CSV table of N, CA and C in Angstrom, one decimal:
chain,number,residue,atom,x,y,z
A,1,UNK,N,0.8,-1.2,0.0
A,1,UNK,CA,0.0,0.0,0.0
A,1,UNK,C,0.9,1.2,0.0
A,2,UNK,N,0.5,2.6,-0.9
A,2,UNK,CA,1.3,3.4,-0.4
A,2,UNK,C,1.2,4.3,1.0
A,3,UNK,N,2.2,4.5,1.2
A,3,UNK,CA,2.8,4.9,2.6
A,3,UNK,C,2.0,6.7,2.4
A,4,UNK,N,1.2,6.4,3.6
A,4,UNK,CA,0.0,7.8,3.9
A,4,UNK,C,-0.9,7.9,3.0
A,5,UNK,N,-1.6,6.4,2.6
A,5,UNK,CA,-3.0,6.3,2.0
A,5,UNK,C,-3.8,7.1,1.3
A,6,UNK,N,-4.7,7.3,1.6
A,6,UNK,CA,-5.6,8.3,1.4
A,6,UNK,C,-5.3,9.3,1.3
A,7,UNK,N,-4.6,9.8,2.2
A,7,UNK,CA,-4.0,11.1,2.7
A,7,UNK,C,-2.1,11.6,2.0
A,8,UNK,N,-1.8,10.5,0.8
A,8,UNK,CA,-0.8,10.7,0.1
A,8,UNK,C,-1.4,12.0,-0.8
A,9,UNK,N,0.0,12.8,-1.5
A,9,UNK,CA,0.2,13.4,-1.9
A,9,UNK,C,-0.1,13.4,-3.2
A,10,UNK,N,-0.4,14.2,-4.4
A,10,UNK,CA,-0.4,13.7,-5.9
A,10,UNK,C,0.3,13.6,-6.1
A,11,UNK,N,2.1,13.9,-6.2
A,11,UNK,CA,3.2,13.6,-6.8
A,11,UNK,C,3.2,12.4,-5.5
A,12,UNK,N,2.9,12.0,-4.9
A,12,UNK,CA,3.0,10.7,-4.1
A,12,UNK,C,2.7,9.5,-5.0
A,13,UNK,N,1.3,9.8,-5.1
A,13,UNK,CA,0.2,8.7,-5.9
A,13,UNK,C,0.8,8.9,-7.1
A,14,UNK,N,1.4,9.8,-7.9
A,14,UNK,CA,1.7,9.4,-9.4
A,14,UNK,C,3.1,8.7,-9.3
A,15,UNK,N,4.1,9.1,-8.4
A,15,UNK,CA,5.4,8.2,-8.0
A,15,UNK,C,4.8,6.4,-8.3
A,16,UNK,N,3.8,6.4,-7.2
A,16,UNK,CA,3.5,4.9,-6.7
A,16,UNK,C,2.8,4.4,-7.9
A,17,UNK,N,1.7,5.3,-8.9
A,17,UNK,CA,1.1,4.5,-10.0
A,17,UNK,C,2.1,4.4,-11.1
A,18,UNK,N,3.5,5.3,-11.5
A,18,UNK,CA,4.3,4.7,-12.3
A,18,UNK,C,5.2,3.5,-11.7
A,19,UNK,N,5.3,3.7,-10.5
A,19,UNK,CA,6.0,2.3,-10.0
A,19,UNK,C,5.4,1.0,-10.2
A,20,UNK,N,3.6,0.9,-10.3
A,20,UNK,CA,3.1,-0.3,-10.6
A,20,UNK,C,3.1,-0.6,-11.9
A,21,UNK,N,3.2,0.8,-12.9
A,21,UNK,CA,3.2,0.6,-14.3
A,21,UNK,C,4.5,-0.2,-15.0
A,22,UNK,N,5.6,0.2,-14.2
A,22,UNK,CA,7.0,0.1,-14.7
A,22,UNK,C,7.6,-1.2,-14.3
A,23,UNK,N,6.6,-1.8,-12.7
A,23,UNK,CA,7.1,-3.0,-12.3
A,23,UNK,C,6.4,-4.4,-13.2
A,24,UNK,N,5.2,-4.4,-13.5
A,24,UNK,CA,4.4,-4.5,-14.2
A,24,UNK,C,4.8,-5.0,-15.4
A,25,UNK,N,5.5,-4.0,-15.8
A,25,UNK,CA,5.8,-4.2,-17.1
A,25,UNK,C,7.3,-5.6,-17.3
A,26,UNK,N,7.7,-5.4,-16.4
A,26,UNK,CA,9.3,-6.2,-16.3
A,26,UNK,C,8.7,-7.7,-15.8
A,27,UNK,N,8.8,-8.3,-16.9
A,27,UNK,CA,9.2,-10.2,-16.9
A,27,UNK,C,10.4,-10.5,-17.1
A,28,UNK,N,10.6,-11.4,-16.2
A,28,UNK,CA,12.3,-11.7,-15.5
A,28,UNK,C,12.1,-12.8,-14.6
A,29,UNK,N,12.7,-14.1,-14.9
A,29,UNK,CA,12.7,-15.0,-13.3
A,29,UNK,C,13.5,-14.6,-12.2
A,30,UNK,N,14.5,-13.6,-12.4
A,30,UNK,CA,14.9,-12.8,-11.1
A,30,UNK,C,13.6,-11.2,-10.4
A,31,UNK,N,13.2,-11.2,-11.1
A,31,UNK,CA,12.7,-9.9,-11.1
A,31,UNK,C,10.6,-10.6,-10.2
A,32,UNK,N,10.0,-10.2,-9.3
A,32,UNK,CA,8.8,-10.4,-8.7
A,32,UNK,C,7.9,-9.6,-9.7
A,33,UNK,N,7.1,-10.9,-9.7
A,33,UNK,CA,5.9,-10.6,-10.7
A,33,UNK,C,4.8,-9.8,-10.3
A,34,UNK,N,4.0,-8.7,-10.2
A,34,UNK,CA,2.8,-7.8,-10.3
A,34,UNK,C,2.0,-8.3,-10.4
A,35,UNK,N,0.9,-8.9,-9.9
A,35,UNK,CA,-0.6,-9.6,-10.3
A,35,UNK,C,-1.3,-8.3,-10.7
A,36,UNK,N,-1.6,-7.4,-9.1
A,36,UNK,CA,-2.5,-6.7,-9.6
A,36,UNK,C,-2.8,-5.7,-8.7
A,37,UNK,N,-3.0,-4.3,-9.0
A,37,UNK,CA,-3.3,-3.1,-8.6
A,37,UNK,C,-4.8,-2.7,-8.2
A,38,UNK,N,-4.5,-1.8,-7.3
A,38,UNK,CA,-5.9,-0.5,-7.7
A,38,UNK,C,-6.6,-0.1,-6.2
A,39,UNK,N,-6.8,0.8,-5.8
A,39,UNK,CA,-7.5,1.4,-5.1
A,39,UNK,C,-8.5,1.0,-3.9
A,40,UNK,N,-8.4,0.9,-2.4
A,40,UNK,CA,-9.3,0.3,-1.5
A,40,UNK,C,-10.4,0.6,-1.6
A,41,UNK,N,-11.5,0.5,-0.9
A,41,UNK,CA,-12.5,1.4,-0.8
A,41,UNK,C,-12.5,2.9,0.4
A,42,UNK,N,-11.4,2.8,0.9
A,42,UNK,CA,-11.2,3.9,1.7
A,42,UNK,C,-10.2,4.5,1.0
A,43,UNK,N,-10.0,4.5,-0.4
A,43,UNK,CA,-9.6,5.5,-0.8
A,43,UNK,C,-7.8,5.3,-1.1
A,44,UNK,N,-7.5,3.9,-0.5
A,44,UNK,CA,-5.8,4.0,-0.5
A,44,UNK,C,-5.2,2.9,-1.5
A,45,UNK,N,-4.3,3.3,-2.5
A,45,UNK,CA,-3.9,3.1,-3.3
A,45,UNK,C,-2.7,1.6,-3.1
A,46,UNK,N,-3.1,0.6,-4.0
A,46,UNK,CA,-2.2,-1.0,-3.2
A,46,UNK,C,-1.9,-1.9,-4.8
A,47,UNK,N,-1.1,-2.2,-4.5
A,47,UNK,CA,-0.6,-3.3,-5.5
A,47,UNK,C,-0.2,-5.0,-4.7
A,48,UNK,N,-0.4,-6.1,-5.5
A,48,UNK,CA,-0.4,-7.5,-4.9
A,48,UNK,C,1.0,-8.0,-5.6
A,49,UNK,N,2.1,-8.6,-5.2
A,49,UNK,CA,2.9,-8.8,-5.9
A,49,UNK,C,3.1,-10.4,-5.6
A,50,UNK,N,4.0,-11.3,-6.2
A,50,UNK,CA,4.2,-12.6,-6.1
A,50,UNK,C,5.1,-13.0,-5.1
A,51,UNK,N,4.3,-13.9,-4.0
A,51,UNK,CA,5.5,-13.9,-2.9
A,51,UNK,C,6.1,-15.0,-3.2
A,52,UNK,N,7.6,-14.4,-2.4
A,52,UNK,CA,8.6,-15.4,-2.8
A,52,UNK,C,9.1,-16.0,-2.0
A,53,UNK,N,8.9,-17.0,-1.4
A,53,UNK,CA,9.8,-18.2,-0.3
A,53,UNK,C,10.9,-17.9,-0.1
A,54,UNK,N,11.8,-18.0,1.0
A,54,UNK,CA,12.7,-18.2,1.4
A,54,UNK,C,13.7,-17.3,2.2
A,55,UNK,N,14.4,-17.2,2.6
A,55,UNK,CA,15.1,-16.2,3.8
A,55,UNK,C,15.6,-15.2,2.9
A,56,UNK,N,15.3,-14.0,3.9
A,56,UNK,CA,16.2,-12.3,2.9
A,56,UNK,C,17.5,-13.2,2.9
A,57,UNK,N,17.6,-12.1,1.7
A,57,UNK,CA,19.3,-12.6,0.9
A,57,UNK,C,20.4,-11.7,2.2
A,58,UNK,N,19.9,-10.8,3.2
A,58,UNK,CA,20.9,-10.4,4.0
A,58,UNK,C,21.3,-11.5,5.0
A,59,UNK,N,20.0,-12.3,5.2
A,59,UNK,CA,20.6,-13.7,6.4
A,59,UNK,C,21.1,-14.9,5.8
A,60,UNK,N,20.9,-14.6,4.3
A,60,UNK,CA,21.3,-16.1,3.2
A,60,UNK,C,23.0,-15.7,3.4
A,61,UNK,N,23.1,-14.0,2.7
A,61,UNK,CA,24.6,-14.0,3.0
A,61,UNK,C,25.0,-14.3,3.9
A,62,UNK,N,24.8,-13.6,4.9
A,62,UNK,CA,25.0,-14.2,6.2
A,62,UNK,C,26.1,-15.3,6.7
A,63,UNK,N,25.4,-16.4,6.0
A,63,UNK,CA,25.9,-17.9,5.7
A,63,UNK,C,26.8,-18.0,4.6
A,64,UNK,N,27.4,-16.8,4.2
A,64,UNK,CA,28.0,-16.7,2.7
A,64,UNK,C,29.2,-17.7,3.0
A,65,UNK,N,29.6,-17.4,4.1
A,65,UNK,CA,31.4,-18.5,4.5
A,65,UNK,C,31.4,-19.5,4.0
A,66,UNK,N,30.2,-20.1,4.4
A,66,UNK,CA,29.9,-22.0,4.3
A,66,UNK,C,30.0,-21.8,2.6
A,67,UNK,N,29.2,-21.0,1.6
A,67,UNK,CA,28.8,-21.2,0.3
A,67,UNK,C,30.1,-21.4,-0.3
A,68,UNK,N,30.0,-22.3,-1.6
A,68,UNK,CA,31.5,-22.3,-2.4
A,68,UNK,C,31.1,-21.1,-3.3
A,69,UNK,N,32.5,-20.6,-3.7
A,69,UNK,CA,32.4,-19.9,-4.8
A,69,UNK,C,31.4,-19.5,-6.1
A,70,UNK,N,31.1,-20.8,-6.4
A,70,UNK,CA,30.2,-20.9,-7.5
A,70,UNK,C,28.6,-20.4,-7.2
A,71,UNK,N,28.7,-20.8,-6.1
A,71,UNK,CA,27.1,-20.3,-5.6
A,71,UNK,C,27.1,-19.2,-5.1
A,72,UNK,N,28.3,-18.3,-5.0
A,72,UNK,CA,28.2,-16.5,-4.5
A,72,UNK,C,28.4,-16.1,-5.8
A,73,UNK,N,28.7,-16.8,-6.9
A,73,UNK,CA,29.0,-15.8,-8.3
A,73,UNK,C,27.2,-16.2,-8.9
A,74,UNK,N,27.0,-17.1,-8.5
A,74,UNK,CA,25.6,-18.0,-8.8
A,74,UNK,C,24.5,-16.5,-8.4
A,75,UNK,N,25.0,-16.0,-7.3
A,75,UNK,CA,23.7,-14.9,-7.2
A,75,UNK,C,24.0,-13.5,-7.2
A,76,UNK,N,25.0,-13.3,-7.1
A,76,UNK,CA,25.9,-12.1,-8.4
A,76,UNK,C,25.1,-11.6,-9.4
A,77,UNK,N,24.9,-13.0,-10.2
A,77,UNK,CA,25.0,-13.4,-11.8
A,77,UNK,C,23.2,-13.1,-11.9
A,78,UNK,N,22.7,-13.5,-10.9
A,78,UNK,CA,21.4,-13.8,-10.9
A,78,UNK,C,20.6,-11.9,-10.7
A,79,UNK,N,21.1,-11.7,-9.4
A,79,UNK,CA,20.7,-10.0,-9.4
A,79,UNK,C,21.7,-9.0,-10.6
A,80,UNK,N,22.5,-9.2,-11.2
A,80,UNK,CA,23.1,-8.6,-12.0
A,80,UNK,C,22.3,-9.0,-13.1
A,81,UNK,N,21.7,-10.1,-13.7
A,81,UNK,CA,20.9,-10.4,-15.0
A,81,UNK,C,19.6,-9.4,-15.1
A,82,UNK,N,19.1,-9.4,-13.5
A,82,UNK,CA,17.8,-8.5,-13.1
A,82,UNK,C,18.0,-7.3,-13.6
A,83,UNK,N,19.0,-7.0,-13.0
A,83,UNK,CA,19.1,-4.9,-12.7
A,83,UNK,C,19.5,-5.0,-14.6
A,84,UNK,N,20.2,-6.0,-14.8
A,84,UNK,CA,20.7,-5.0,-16.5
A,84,UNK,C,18.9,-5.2,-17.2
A,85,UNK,N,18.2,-6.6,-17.0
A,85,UNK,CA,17.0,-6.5,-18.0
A,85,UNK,C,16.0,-4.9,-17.5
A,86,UNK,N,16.4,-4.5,-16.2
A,86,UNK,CA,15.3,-3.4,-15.9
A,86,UNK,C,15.9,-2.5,-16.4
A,87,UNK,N,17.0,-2.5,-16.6
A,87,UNK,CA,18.4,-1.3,-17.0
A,87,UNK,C,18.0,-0.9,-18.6
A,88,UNK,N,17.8,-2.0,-19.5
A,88,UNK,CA,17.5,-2.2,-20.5
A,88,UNK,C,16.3,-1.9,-20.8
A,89,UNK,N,15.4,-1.6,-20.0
A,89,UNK,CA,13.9,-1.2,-20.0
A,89,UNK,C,13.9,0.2,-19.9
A,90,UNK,N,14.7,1.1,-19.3
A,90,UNK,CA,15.0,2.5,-19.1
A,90,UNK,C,14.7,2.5,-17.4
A,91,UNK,N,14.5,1.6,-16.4
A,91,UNK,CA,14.3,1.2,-15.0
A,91,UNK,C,15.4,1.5,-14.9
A,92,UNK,N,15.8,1.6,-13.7
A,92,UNK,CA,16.8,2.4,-12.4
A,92,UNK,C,16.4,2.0,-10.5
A,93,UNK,N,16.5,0.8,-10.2
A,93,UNK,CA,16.4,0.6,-8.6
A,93,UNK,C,16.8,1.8,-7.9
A,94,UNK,N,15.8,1.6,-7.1
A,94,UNK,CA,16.4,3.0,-6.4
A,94,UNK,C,16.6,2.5,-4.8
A,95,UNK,N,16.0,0.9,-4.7
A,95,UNK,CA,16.1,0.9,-3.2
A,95,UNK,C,17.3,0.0,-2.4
C-alpha cells in the first residue's frame, strides 16, 4: 500500500502508479511478478505482488562463508541479469 494512504500526496500517488506501471511491465525469473493493482475502498492506493519463499538474501549472505564460490557468483550473476534487464527497460532501482 502506499505509505500515507488516502492522505498521500499527488506527486506521491503518481510516483506509486508509475511504479506499478513500470514493475508491471518487467518479466524476468529474477525480477517479482505484479498480479494486480488498484485502489481500497477507503480510498488507499495497493498493489499485490508474487511472494517469494525463502530467507532475505541479508541472512542467506550471512551464511555466505559456508557457500563455495560458485554459488556466491551464482547470485551475483542472478541479481546482475535482473538490474541489466530493468536497465534495459529505461528502469533504475532505487532501493
Amino acid at each position: 500500500m502506499l505509505i500515507g494512504g488516502r492522505f498521500a500526496s499527488s506527486a506521491q500517488r503518481m510516483r506509486f502508479e508509475r511504479e506499478v506501471e513500470v514493475v508491471a511491465a518487467l518479466r524476468h525469473p529474477s525480477i517479482v511478478t505484479l498480479y494486480e493493482s488498484g485502489v481500497s475502498r477507503r480510498g488507499e492506493p495497493w498493489f499485490a505482488m508474487e511472494y517469494v519463499e525463502g530467507r532475505p538474501l541479508t541472512r542467506y549472505l550471512g551464511a555466505a562463508a559456508e557457500l563455495p564460490l560458485s554459488a556466491k557468483v551464482g547470485i551475483v550473476r542472478q541479481a546482475a541479469e535482473a538490474l541489466a534487464h530493468a536497465h534495459e527497460r529505461g528502469v533504475v532501482h532505487r532501493d
